[in-house]
Amino acid sequence: MTVINQPADRYPYVARRIRPLLEAVYPENQIDNLLDRLYGLLEEHFAASLDENFQKWSEDNVLLITYGDSIYTPDEKPLATLKNILDGYLKSAVTGVHILPFCPYSSDDGFAVKDYLSVSPELGTWDDVRAIAQDYDLMVDLVLNHISSQSEWFQQFKAGQKPGCDYFIAVSPETDVSEVVRPRSSPLLVKIDTAKGEQYVWATFSDDQIDLNFENPEVLIEFIKIILFYVAVGAKYIRLDAVGFLWKRLGTPCIHLPETHAIIRLLREVLQMANPDVALITETNVPNRENLSYFGNRNEAHMIYNFSLPPLLLNALMQGRSDHLKTWMMSMPPAPIGCAYFNFTASHDGIGLRPAEGLLSDDEYQALLDTMQRFGGKISMRRHPDGSESPYEINISLFDAMKGTVKGQDRWQVQRFLCSQTIMLSLEGVPAFYIHSLLATTNDLDKMARTGHHRSINRHQWDYDQLVAALEDETSPQAVVLKELCRRIQIRRRQGAFHPNATQYTLHPMNKALFAFWRQSIIRDQSIFSIHNLSDRTQQLALSNLNLVITDPWCDLLSGQLIHNIYDKFVLKPYQSAWITNKFDPSDVREMQ
């Protein structure tokens, strides 16, 4: 165990780990000063042990993704209401909570932060955040690429005052920025009136979200202070929002630059020194190969979002076939040691389409867009360097996205939706549920009309009393979906073969309507064959294709069906999932009649 008890021992350790990363991004004459300052920040935060923690997650971990005010009541602050919902309805299902930005903000539902060190008074206080962190693993957003135009730093920039006057990127409006990759169709350069006159500042996402200049090391220092504060509050996951755009260099696409990767490695080292239990997670909604680069050489993100999963899974269920999903899955490397995938099927944003680039045929891609629009969804666009636009994401409630298939609406919405979530639960990685998936929330067309933003369609705010009434009505979609998902989650949390780093191997049934893969526990005592019918018709699977070991008993954990003959055919109803395993507690299962 690496224990550093004396201050004299700590500085060489910090210098050895941090200096090469600072040298990768900043001038040599600044390095010694930066090292001294970073050591000063870390000195009172050093963990007792600096050894890497390889036990950050297990099969038990399941996260919830939610806004602080996704559920509201007039009688209390939303963060207190969220804690009540967690304790009353979700405690048996989730072990951690990603509370989307809860700081004061000016736009983008929290992602234009005004003050990183405050909780929005409309939501609650730091005591409310700590109360959640005490009982659930807390994920917090570090929105580090940009800050609100109403922030103190940007007001200082406009007034020509320190320190904010040096925290942003101002360039001539004549500057050629044609190579810059854009996730939006808004102008990249925003005109601002300042004490120095008219200036144009860099704004990747909107005119209210002004990009910060990490070429100035003072900006890095500010964010390390913020990270250490979040860790002290109780955060177990630090999510780096839109981090791929962090570093800018004219004449390049300004995405995934080497300096960006060096900064992420540096932040990982800081967390390792402050608290080895905390995980760094990168949010980069880009094609799969680019996304995978954020593992680095197992020295960058501990976790990366599995961005290709939502569009490919959605397409598979719309088409009733597994081929593209299977092709993608076969190409996915196991996460490096000490790292994991962060699996999700829906989030506060739309279903990103860039991660599906090159994976779907043109006809299927268009059919997916057309189908989602028929089910009430909207398509958001992004702008290319040549000025043209292309679809960037689908905005829709995932529950409504499952209303039917490319053939139209049908009666299988709930079953299809449960199938999608069960696949996510089965995959290598840590599963995370957007709150509106657990609650089977439908499209919020009224909110979208009020805000004028497509993403609002999937950012519904439940009235607490109405939600409770729906959950207490056993026939409501909310009650049916939540009850069954909680049951499946609880089963999943007991299976060693579902450890985030357990072996995963893609299976190849001849029937394209079936999606199947094998998980094996790290100690190799349990196998689970995860089988899913992606179609609206009953399908059969020859169990002989699964290589079930003849000396073991086998059972489907989800239905309780015992398998007496490993050469039988296994029947799956429309959208049925099965977890066929050789290790189970007989008290947890029942034989089908």
Coordinates of C-alpha atoms in Angstrom, one line a residue:
M1 CA 0.0 0.0 0.0
T2 CA 1.4 3.4 -1.0
V3 CA 1.2 5.4 2.2
I4 CA 2.7 8.9 2.3
N5 CA 2.8 10.2 5.9
Q6 CA 5.4 13.0 5.7
P7 CA 5.0 16.2 3.8
A8 CA 8.5 15.8 2.5
D9 CA 7.5 12.5 0.9
R10 CA 4.5 14.0 -0.8
Y11 CA 6.0 16.6 -2.9
P12 CA 8.3 14.3 -4.9
Y13 CA 5.3 12.0 -5.5
V14 CA 3.2 14.9 -6.7
A15 CA 6.0 16.2 -8.9
R16 CA 6.6 12.7 -10.4
R17 CA 3.0 12.2 -11.3
I18 CA 2.0 15.7 -12.3
R19 CA 5.0 17.4 -13.9
P20 CA 4.9 15.4 -17.2
L21 CA 1.3 16.3 -17.7
L22 CA 1.8 20.0 -17.0
E23 CA 4.7 20.0 -19.4
A24 CA 2.4 18.6 -22.1
V25 CA 0.3 21.7 -22.0
Y26 CA 2.1 24.6 -20.5
P27 CA 5.4 26.5 -21.0
E28 CA 8.4 25.2 -19.1
N29 CA 8.9 28.4 -17.2
Q30 CA 5.5 28.0 -15.6
I31 CA 5.8 24.4 -14.4
D32 CA 7.6 24.8 -11.1
N33 CA 5.2 27.5 -9.9
L34 CA 2.2 25.4 -11.0
L35 CA 3.6 22.4 -9.1
D36 CA 4.0 24.4 -6.0
R37 CA 0.4 25.7 -6.2
L38 CA -1.1 22.3 -6.9
Y39 CA 0.8 20.8 -4.0
G40 CA -0.5 23.6 -1.8
L41 CA -4.1 22.7 -2.9
L42 CA -3.7 19.0 -2.4
E43 CA -1.7 19.2 0.9
E44 CA -4.8 19.1 3.2
H45 CA -6.7 16.6 1.0
F46 CA -4.2 13.8 0.6
A47 CA -5.8 10.3 1.1
A48 CA -4.3 7.9 3.6
S49 CA -3.5 5.5 0.8
L50 CA -2.6 6.5 -2.8
D51 CA -3.0 3.0 -4.2
E52 CA -5.5 2.7 -7.0
N53 CA -8.9 1.3 -5.9
F54 CA -9.9 -1.5 -8.3
Q55 CA -13.1 -2.1 -6.4
K56 CA -15.0 1.2 -7.3
W57 CA -17.9 -0.8 -8.6
S58 CA -19.5 -4.2 -8.7
E59 CA -22.6 -5.9 -10.0
D60 CA -24.5 -4.2 -7.2
N61 CA -24.1 -0.7 -8.6
V62 CA -27.0 0.9 -10.5
L63 CA -27.3 4.6 -11.0
L64 CA -30.2 7.1 -11.4
I65 CA -29.9 10.1 -13.7
T66 CA -32.2 13.0 -12.8
Y67 CA -32.6 16.7 -12.5
G68 CA -32.8 18.0 -9.0
D69 CA -36.4 19.2 -9.8
S70 CA -37.7 16.3 -11.9
I71 CA -40.3 15.9 -9.2
Y72 CA -41.7 18.9 -7.3
T73 CA -44.2 19.7 -4.6
P74 CA -45.1 23.1 -3.3
D75 CA -44.3 22.1 0.3
E76 CA -40.6 21.6 0.1
K77 CA -37.4 22.1 -1.9
P78 CA -37.0 19.7 -4.9
L79 CA -33.8 18.1 -3.6
A80 CA -35.7 17.1 -0.4
T81 CA -38.5 15.8 -2.6
L82 CA -36.0 13.8 -4.6
K83 CA -34.6 12.2 -1.4
N84 CA -38.1 11.2 -0.4
I85 CA -38.7 9.5 -3.8
L86 CA -35.4 7.8 -3.6
D87 CA -36.1 6.4 -0.1
G88 CA -39.7 5.6 -0.7
Y89 CA -39.7 4.1 -4.2
L90 CA -36.1 3.6 -5.5
K91 CA -34.0 2.5 -2.6
S92 CA -34.2 -1.2 -3.6
A93 CA -33.2 -0.4 -7.2
V94 CA -30.5 2.3 -7.3
T95 CA -27.2 2.7 -5.4
G96 CA -26.1 6.0 -6.9
V97 CA -27.6 9.2 -8.2
H98 CA -26.4 11.6 -10.9
I99 CA -28.0 14.9 -10.0
L100 CA -27.7 17.0 -13.2
P101 CA -26.3 20.5 -12.6
F102 CA -27.7 21.9 -9.4
C103 CA -25.7 25.1 -9.3
P104 CA -27.3 28.5 -10.2
Y105 CA -27.5 28.8 -14.0
S106 CA -28.8 31.0 -16.7
S107 CA -29.9 28.6 -19.5
D108 CA -29.7 25.0 -20.9
D109 CA -31.4 23.6 -17.9
G110 CA -28.3 23.9 -15.7
F111 CA -25.4 23.6 -18.2
A112 CA -24.7 27.4 -18.2
V113 CA -23.4 27.5 -14.7
K114 CA -23.1 30.9 -12.9
D115 CA -21.4 29.7 -9.7
Y116 CA -19.9 26.2 -9.3
L117 CA -19.6 26.5 -5.5
S118 CA -23.3 27.2 -4.8
V119 CA -26.5 25.2 -4.9
S120 CA -29.4 26.9 -6.7
P121 CA -31.7 28.1 -3.9
E122 CA -34.7 27.0 -5.9
L123 CA -33.5 23.4 -5.5
G124 CA -32.2 23.4 -2.0
T125 CA -28.9 23.6 -0.1
W126 CA -25.6 21.8 0.2
D127 CA -27.1 20.1 3.2
D128 CA -29.7 18.5 0.9
V129 CA -26.9 17.4 -1.5
R130 CA -25.0 15.9 1.4
A131 CA -28.1 14.1 2.6
I132 CA -28.4 12.3 -0.7
A133 CA -24.6 11.7 -0.8
Q134 CA -24.8 10.0 2.6
D135 CA -27.1 7.3 1.4
Y136 CA -26.4 7.1 -2.4
D137 CA -23.2 7.3 -4.5
L138 CA -23.3 10.9 -5.8
M139 CA -22.3 11.9 -9.3
V140 CA -21.9 15.6 -9.9
D141 CA -21.4 17.5 -13.1
L142 CA -18.2 19.5 -13.7
V143 CA -19.3 21.8 -16.6
L144 CA -15.7 22.8 -17.4
N145 CA -15.8 23.6 -21.2
H146 CA -17.9 26.7 -20.7
I147 CA -19.6 29.0 -18.2
S148 CA -22.7 31.2 -18.1
S149 CA -22.4 34.7 -19.7
Q150 CA -23.9 35.9 -16.5
S151 CA -21.1 34.4 -14.3
E152 CA -18.8 36.7 -12.3
W153 CA -15.9 35.6 -14.4
F154 CA -17.5 36.7 -17.6
Q155 CA -18.6 40.0 -16.1
Q156 CA -15.0 40.5 -15.1
F157 CA -14.0 39.8 -18.7
K158 CA -16.4 42.4 -20.0
A159 CA -15.1 44.9 -17.5
G160 CA -11.5 44.1 -18.1
Q161 CA -11.0 43.0 -14.5
K162 CA -8.9 40.2 -13.0
P163 CA -9.1 37.3 -13.0
G164 CA -11.9 36.8 -15.4
C165 CA -10.5 39.1 -18.1
D166 CA -7.9 36.3 -18.9
Y167 CA -10.3 33.3 -18.6
F168 CA -11.9 33.4 -22.1
I169 CA -11.0 33.2 -25.8
A170 CA -11.4 36.3 -27.9
V171 CA -10.5 36.2 -31.6
S172 CA -11.0 38.4 -34.6
P173 CA -14.4 37.8 -36.4
E174 CA -12.3 37.3 -39.6
T175 CA -10.6 34.3 -38.1
D176 CA -11.0 31.1 -40.1
V177 CA -12.8 28.7 -37.9
S178 CA -14.1 26.5 -40.7
E179 CA -12.3 23.4 -39.4
V180 CA -13.9 23.5 -36.0
V181 CA -16.2 20.6 -35.2
R182 CA -19.6 21.8 -34.0
P183 CA -22.3 20.1 -32.0
R184 CA -24.7 23.0 -32.7
S185 CA -25.9 25.2 -35.6
S186 CA -25.4 28.5 -33.7
P187 CA -22.5 30.8 -34.5
L188 CA -19.2 29.8 -33.0
L189 CA -18.1 33.4 -32.3
V190 CA -20.3 35.7 -30.2
K191 CA -20.1 39.5 -30.3
I192 CA -19.7 41.1 -26.9
D193 CA -19.4 44.7 -25.8
T194 CA -16.6 45.1 -23.4
A195 CA -14.6 47.9 -21.7
K196 CA -12.0 47.3 -24.5
G197 CA -14.7 47.7 -27.2
E198 CA -16.4 45.1 -29.3
Q199 CA -14.9 41.6 -29.0
Y200 CA -15.8 38.1 -30.4
V201 CA -15.6 35.2 -27.9
W202 CA -15.6 31.5 -28.5
A203 CA -18.9 29.8 -27.7
T204 CA -19.2 26.2 -28.8
F205 CA -22.7 25.5 -27.5
S206 CA -24.6 28.8 -27.3
D207 CA -24.2 32.6 -26.9
D208 CA -24.9 32.1 -23.2
Q209 CA -22.3 29.4 -22.7
I210 CA -18.9 31.0 -23.2
D211 CA -15.9 28.7 -23.5
L212 CA -13.2 28.9 -20.9
N213 CA -9.5 29.2 -21.9
F214 CA -7.6 26.3 -20.4
E215 CA -4.4 27.6 -22.1
N216 CA -4.4 29.9 -19.1
P217 CA -3.3 27.7 -16.2
E218 CA -5.2 29.8 -13.8
V219 CA -8.4 28.3 -15.2
L220 CA -7.0 24.8 -14.5
I221 CA -6.3 25.8 -10.9
E222 CA -9.8 27.1 -10.5
F223 CA -11.3 23.8 -11.6
I224 CA -9.0 21.7 -9.4
K225 CA -10.3 23.8 -6.4
I226 CA -13.9 23.0 -7.5
I227 CA -13.2 19.3 -7.9
L228 CA -11.6 19.1 -4.4
F229 CA -14.7 20.9 -3.0
Y230 CA -17.1 18.4 -4.7
V231 CA -15.1 15.5 -3.3
A232 CA -15.3 17.0 0.2
V233 CA -19.1 17.3 -0.2
G234 CA -19.3 13.6 -0.9
A235 CA -19.1 13.1 -4.6
K236 CA -18.1 9.6 -5.7
Y237 CA -18.3 10.3 -9.5
I238 CA -17.1 13.5 -11.2
R239 CA -18.6 13.9 -14.7
L240 CA -16.7 16.0 -17.2
D241 CA -19.3 17.5 -19.4
A242 CA -18.5 18.1 -23.1
V243 CA -14.9 17.6 -22.2
G244 CA -13.9 16.7 -25.8
F245 CA -14.0 20.4 -26.8
L246 CA -11.9 21.6 -23.9
W247 CA -8.7 22.8 -25.7
K248 CA -8.7 25.1 -28.7
R249 CA -6.0 25.4 -31.4
L250 CA -6.8 27.3 -34.6
G251 CA -6.3 25.3 -37.7
T252 CA -7.6 22.1 -36.0
P253 CA -11.1 20.6 -35.4
C254 CA -10.7 21.7 -31.7
I255 CA -12.0 18.4 -30.5
H256 CA -10.1 15.5 -28.9
L257 CA -6.8 17.5 -29.0
P258 CA -3.7 16.0 -27.2
E259 CA -3.9 18.8 -24.6
T260 CA -7.4 17.8 -23.7
H261 CA -6.3 14.2 -23.0
A262 CA -3.4 15.5 -20.9
I263 CA -5.8 17.6 -18.8
I264 CA -8.0 14.6 -18.2
R265 CA -5.0 12.6 -17.1
L266 CA -4.0 15.4 -14.7
L267 CA -7.5 15.5 -13.2
R268 CA -7.4 11.7 -12.7
E269 CA -4.1 12.1 -10.9
V270 CA -5.6 14.8 -8.6
L271 CA -8.5 12.6 -7.7
Q272 CA -6.2 9.6 -7.1
M273 CA -4.3 11.7 -4.6
A274 CA -7.4 13.2 -2.9
N275 CA -9.7 10.1 -2.8
P276 CA -8.9 6.9 -4.8
D277 CA -12.6 5.9 -4.4
V278 CA -13.8 8.7 -6.7
A279 CA -14.3 7.9 -10.4
L280 CA -13.8 10.3 -13.3
I281 CA -16.3 9.9 -16.1
T282 CA -16.1 11.6 -19.5
E283 CA -19.1 12.7 -21.5
T284 CA -18.2 12.7 -25.2
N285 CA -21.1 12.2 -27.6
V286 CA -19.1 11.3 -30.6
P287 CA -18.5 8.3 -32.9
N288 CA -17.4 5.1 -31.1
R289 CA -13.7 5.1 -31.9
E290 CA -13.3 8.7 -30.7
N291 CA -15.2 8.0 -27.6
L292 CA -13.1 4.9 -26.7
S293 CA -10.0 7.1 -26.8
Y294 CA -11.0 8.7 -23.5
F295 CA -9.9 5.5 -21.6
G296 CA -6.4 6.5 -22.7
N297 CA -3.8 4.0 -21.7
R298 CA -6.1 3.2 -18.6
N299 CA -4.9 6.6 -17.3
E300 CA -7.7 9.0 -18.3
A301 CA -11.4 8.4 -17.6
H302 CA -12.3 5.6 -15.2
M303 CA -15.6 5.4 -17.0
I304 CA -16.9 6.5 -20.4
Y305 CA -20.5 6.9 -21.6
N306 CA -21.5 4.0 -23.9
F307 CA -22.9 6.5 -26.5
S308 CA -23.4 4.0 -29.3
L309 CA -25.8 1.9 -27.3
P310 CA -28.9 4.2 -27.3
P311 CA -29.3 4.7 -31.1
L312 CA -28.3 1.1 -32.0
L313 CA -30.6 -0.5 -29.4
L314 CA -33.4 1.8 -30.5
N315 CA -32.9 0.9 -34.2
A316 CA -32.7 -2.8 -33.3
L317 CA -36.1 -2.7 -31.6
M318 CA -37.6 -0.6 -34.4
Q319 CA -36.4 -3.1 -37.1
G320 CA -36.8 -6.2 -35.0
R321 CA -33.3 -7.5 -35.9
S322 CA -30.0 -7.7 -34.1
D323 CA -27.4 -7.5 -36.8
H324 CA -26.1 -3.9 -36.4
L325 CA -26.3 -4.1 -32.6
K326 CA -24.3 -7.4 -32.8
T327 CA -21.7 -6.0 -35.2
W328 CA -21.1 -3.1 -32.9
M329 CA -20.9 -5.3 -29.8
M330 CA -18.3 -7.6 -31.4
S331 CA -16.1 -4.6 -32.1
M332 CA -16.2 -3.3 -28.5
P333 CA -13.1 -4.0 -26.5
P334 CA -13.4 -5.0 -22.9
A335 CA -12.9 -2.0 -20.7
P336 CA -9.3 -1.7 -19.4
I337 CA -8.5 -2.8 -15.8
G338 CA -9.7 -0.2 -13.4
C339 CA -12.1 1.2 -16.0
A340 CA -15.7 0.6 -17.0
Y341 CA -18.4 1.5 -19.5
F342 CA -21.3 3.7 -18.3
N343 CA -24.4 2.2 -20.0
F344 CA -27.5 4.2 -20.6
T345 CA -30.4 4.2 -23.0
A346 CA -31.9 7.6 -22.3
S347 CA -30.7 10.8 -20.7
H348 CA -31.6 14.5 -20.2
D349 CA -30.3 15.0 -23.8
G350 CA -31.6 13.4 -26.9
I351 CA -30.5 10.1 -28.4
G352 CA -27.2 11.0 -30.1
L353 CA -26.9 10.0 -33.7
R354 CA -23.2 10.7 -34.2
P355 CA -22.2 7.4 -32.4
A356 CA -24.3 5.5 -35.0
E357 CA -22.4 7.1 -37.9
G358 CA -21.2 4.4 -40.3
L359 CA -23.1 1.7 -38.5
L360 CA -26.5 2.0 -40.0
S361 CA -27.4 1.9 -43.7
D362 CA -28.9 5.1 -45.2
D363 CA -32.3 3.5 -45.5
E364 CA -32.4 2.3 -41.9
Y365 CA -31.1 5.6 -40.7
Q366 CA -33.9 7.5 -42.4
A367 CA -36.5 5.0 -41.3
L368 CA -35.4 5.5 -37.7
L369 CA -35.8 9.3 -38.0
D370 CA -39.1 9.0 -39.7
T371 CA -40.4 6.5 -37.1
M372 CA -39.4 8.7 -34.2
Q373 CA -41.1 11.7 -35.7
R374 CA -44.3 9.7 -36.2
F375 CA -44.1 8.9 -32.4
G376 CA -43.9 12.6 -31.6
G377 CA -40.1 13.0 -31.6
K378 CA -38.1 15.9 -33.0
I379 CA -34.7 15.9 -34.8
S380 CA -32.0 18.4 -33.7
M381 CA -29.3 19.4 -36.2
R382 CA -25.7 20.3 -36.1
R383 CA -23.7 22.5 -38.5
H384 CA -20.7 21.3 -40.5
P385 CA -17.6 23.4 -41.4
D386 CA -19.0 23.9 -45.0
G387 CA -22.2 25.4 -43.5
S388 CA -24.4 22.4 -44.2
E389 CA -26.4 20.7 -41.4
S390 CA -27.1 17.1 -40.5
P391 CA -29.2 15.3 -37.7
Y392 CA -27.4 15.4 -34.4
E393 CA -29.9 13.8 -32.0
I394 CA -33.4 12.5 -31.7
N395 CA -35.5 14.2 -29.0
I396 CA -38.1 12.0 -27.6
S397 CA -39.2 10.2 -24.4
L398 CA -37.8 6.7 -24.6
F399 CA -41.0 5.2 -23.4
D400 CA -42.9 6.9 -26.3
A401 CA -40.1 5.9 -28.7
M402 CA -41.2 2.3 -28.0
K403 CA -44.8 2.9 -29.1
G404 CA -44.2 0.7 -32.1
T405 CA -41.8 -0.1 -34.8
V406 CA -41.1 1.0 -38.3
K407 CA -44.4 -0.8 -39.2
G408 CA -46.3 1.6 -36.9
Q409 CA -47.8 1.7 -33.4
D410 CA -48.8 -1.6 -31.8
R411 CA -49.7 -3.1 -28.4
W412 CA -46.2 -4.0 -27.3
Q413 CA -45.0 -0.7 -25.9
V414 CA -44.4 -1.8 -22.3
Q415 CA -42.9 -5.2 -23.3
R416 CA -40.6 -3.5 -25.9
F417 CA -39.5 -0.9 -23.4
L418 CA -38.7 -3.5 -20.7
C419 CA -36.7 -5.4 -23.2
S420 CA -34.6 -2.3 -24.0
Q421 CA -33.9 -1.7 -20.3
T422 CA -33.1 -5.4 -19.6
I423 CA -30.5 -5.4 -22.4
M424 CA -28.9 -2.4 -20.9
L425 CA -28.9 -4.1 -17.5
S426 CA -27.2 -7.2 -19.0
L427 CA -24.2 -5.5 -20.7
E428 CA -20.7 -5.1 -19.6
G429 CA -20.5 -1.9 -17.6
V430 CA -22.4 0.0 -14.9
P431 CA -26.1 0.6 -15.8
A432 CA -27.8 4.0 -15.4
F433 CA -31.5 4.8 -15.7
Y434 CA -32.8 8.2 -16.6
I435 CA -35.6 8.9 -14.1
H436 CA -38.1 9.2 -16.9
S437 CA -37.3 5.7 -18.0
L438 CA -37.9 4.3 -14.6
L439 CA -41.2 6.2 -14.4
A440 CA -42.4 5.5 -18.0
T441 CA -42.8 9.2 -18.7
T442 CA -44.3 10.2 -22.0
N443 CA -43.4 13.1 -24.3
D444 CA -43.9 16.5 -22.7
L445 CA -45.1 18.4 -25.7
D446 CA -46.5 21.3 -23.6
K447 CA -43.1 22.0 -22.1
M448 CA -41.4 21.8 -25.4
A449 CA -43.8 24.3 -26.8
R450 CA -43.3 26.6 -23.8
T451 CA -39.5 26.6 -24.0
G452 CA -39.0 26.3 -27.7
H453 CA -36.3 23.7 -27.1
H454 CA -36.6 20.2 -28.5
R455 CA -34.8 18.6 -25.5
S456 CA -37.6 19.8 -23.2
I457 CA -39.8 16.9 -24.6
N458 CA -37.8 14.5 -22.4
R459 CA -37.4 16.8 -19.3
H460 CA -40.8 16.5 -17.8
Q461 CA -41.4 17.7 -14.2
W462 CA -43.7 15.4 -12.3
D463 CA -46.0 16.9 -9.7
Y464 CA -45.2 14.8 -6.6
D465 CA -48.9 14.0 -5.7
Q466 CA -49.7 13.0 -9.3
L467 CA -46.7 10.8 -9.5
V468 CA -47.5 9.1 -6.2
A469 CA -51.0 8.5 -7.4
A470 CA -49.8 7.0 -10.6
L471 CA -47.3 4.7 -8.8
E472 CA -50.0 3.6 -6.3
D473 CA -52.3 2.6 -9.3
E474 CA -51.2 -0.9 -10.1
T475 CA -52.6 -0.6 -13.6
S476 CA -50.8 2.6 -14.7
P477 CA -47.8 2.3 -17.0
Q478 CA -45.7 4.1 -14.3
A479 CA -46.5 1.4 -11.7
V480 CA -46.2 -1.5 -14.1
V481 CA -42.8 -0.4 -15.5
L482 CA -41.3 0.7 -12.2
K483 CA -42.4 -2.5 -10.4
E484 CA -41.0 -4.8 -13.1
L485 CA -37.8 -2.8 -13.5
C486 CA -37.1 -2.8 -9.8
R487 CA -37.7 -6.6 -9.8
R488 CA -35.2 -7.1 -12.6
I489 CA -32.7 -4.7 -11.1
Q490 CA -32.8 -6.6 -7.8
I491 CA -32.2 -9.9 -9.5
R492 CA -29.3 -8.4 -11.5
R493 CA -27.6 -6.9 -8.4
R494 CA -27.1 -10.5 -7.0
Q495 CA -25.4 -12.0 -10.0
G496 CA -21.6 -12.1 -10.1
A497 CA -21.7 -12.6 -13.9
F498 CA -23.1 -9.0 -14.2
H499 CA -20.0 -7.4 -12.6
P500 CA -19.2 -4.4 -14.8
N501 CA -15.9 -6.1 -15.8
A502 CA -17.1 -9.7 -16.1
T503 CA -16.5 -11.4 -19.4
Q504 CA -18.8 -10.7 -22.3
Y505 CA -19.0 -12.7 -25.5
T506 CA -21.4 -12.1 -28.4
L507 CA -23.4 -15.1 -29.5
H508 CA -24.6 -15.8 -33.0
P509 CA -28.1 -17.4 -33.2
M510 CA -29.2 -17.8 -36.8
N511 CA -32.4 -16.0 -36.0
K512 CA -31.7 -12.2 -36.4
A513 CA -34.7 -11.4 -34.2
L514 CA -32.7 -12.7 -31.3
F515 CA -29.9 -10.7 -29.6
A516 CA -27.8 -13.0 -27.3
F517 CA -24.6 -12.8 -25.4
W518 CA -22.8 -14.6 -22.7
R519 CA -21.5 -13.1 -19.4
Q520 CA -19.2 -15.0 -17.0
S521 CA -18.3 -13.9 -13.5
I522 CA -14.7 -12.8 -12.8
I523 CA -14.1 -15.9 -10.7
R524 CA -15.7 -18.1 -13.4
D525 CA -18.3 -19.7 -11.1
Q526 CA -21.4 -18.3 -12.9
S527 CA -22.5 -18.0 -16.5
I528 CA -25.5 -16.0 -17.7
F529 CA -26.8 -16.3 -21.2
S530 CA -28.6 -13.1 -21.8
I531 CA -31.2 -13.7 -24.6
H532 CA -33.6 -11.1 -26.0
N533 CA -36.4 -11.3 -28.5
L534 CA -36.3 -8.0 -30.5
S535 CA -39.5 -8.8 -32.4
D536 CA -43.3 -8.7 -32.1
R537 CA -43.5 -12.5 -32.8
T538 CA -42.8 -15.5 -30.6
Q539 CA -39.3 -16.9 -31.3
Q540 CA -37.5 -20.1 -30.5
L541 CA -33.9 -20.7 -29.6
A542 CA -32.2 -24.1 -29.7
L543 CA -30.6 -24.4 -26.2
S544 CA -27.9 -26.6 -27.8
N545 CA -26.6 -23.4 -29.4
L546 CA -25.7 -22.1 -25.9
N547 CA -23.3 -24.9 -24.9
L548 CA -25.0 -25.3 -21.5
V549 CA -22.8 -27.5 -19.3
I550 CA -24.7 -30.8 -18.8
T551 CA -23.6 -31.3 -15.2
D552 CA -25.0 -27.9 -14.1
P553 CA -28.6 -27.0 -13.3
W554 CA -29.9 -24.2 -15.4
C555 CA -32.7 -21.6 -14.9
D556 CA -34.0 -18.4 -16.4
L557 CA -33.8 -15.9 -13.6
L558 CA -36.4 -13.6 -15.1
S559 CA -39.2 -16.1 -15.6
G560 CA -38.2 -18.7 -13.0
Q561 CA -38.3 -21.4 -15.6
L562 CA -36.1 -24.4 -14.8
I563 CA -34.4 -26.1 -17.8
H564 CA -34.7 -29.8 -17.5
N565 CA -33.3 -30.7 -20.9
I566 CA -30.4 -28.7 -22.4
Y567 CA -31.3 -29.9 -25.9
D568 CA -34.9 -28.4 -25.8
K569 CA -36.0 -25.3 -27.6
F570 CA -36.4 -22.2 -25.4
V571 CA -39.5 -20.2 -26.4
L572 CA -39.5 -16.4 -26.1
K573 CA -42.7 -14.4 -26.4
P574 CA -42.6 -11.0 -28.2
Y575 CA -39.9 -8.8 -26.6
Q576 CA -39.2 -11.3 -23.8
S577 CA -35.8 -11.4 -22.2
A578 CA -34.2 -14.3 -20.4
W579 CA -31.2 -14.6 -18.1
I580 CA -30.3 -18.3 -18.3
T581 CA -27.8 -19.2 -15.5
N582 CA -26.1 -22.1 -13.8
K583 CA -26.0 -20.5 -10.4
F584 CA -29.2 -19.4 -8.7
D585 CA -31.0 -19.5 -5.4
P586 CA -33.9 -21.9 -5.7
S587 CA -35.9 -19.6 -3.3
D588 CA -35.6 -16.8 -5.9
V589 CA -37.1 -18.7 -8.8
R590 CA -40.2 -20.6 -9.6
E591 CA -40.9 -23.2 -12.3
M592 CA -43.3 -22.0 -15.0
Q593 CA -46.6 -23.9 -15.0

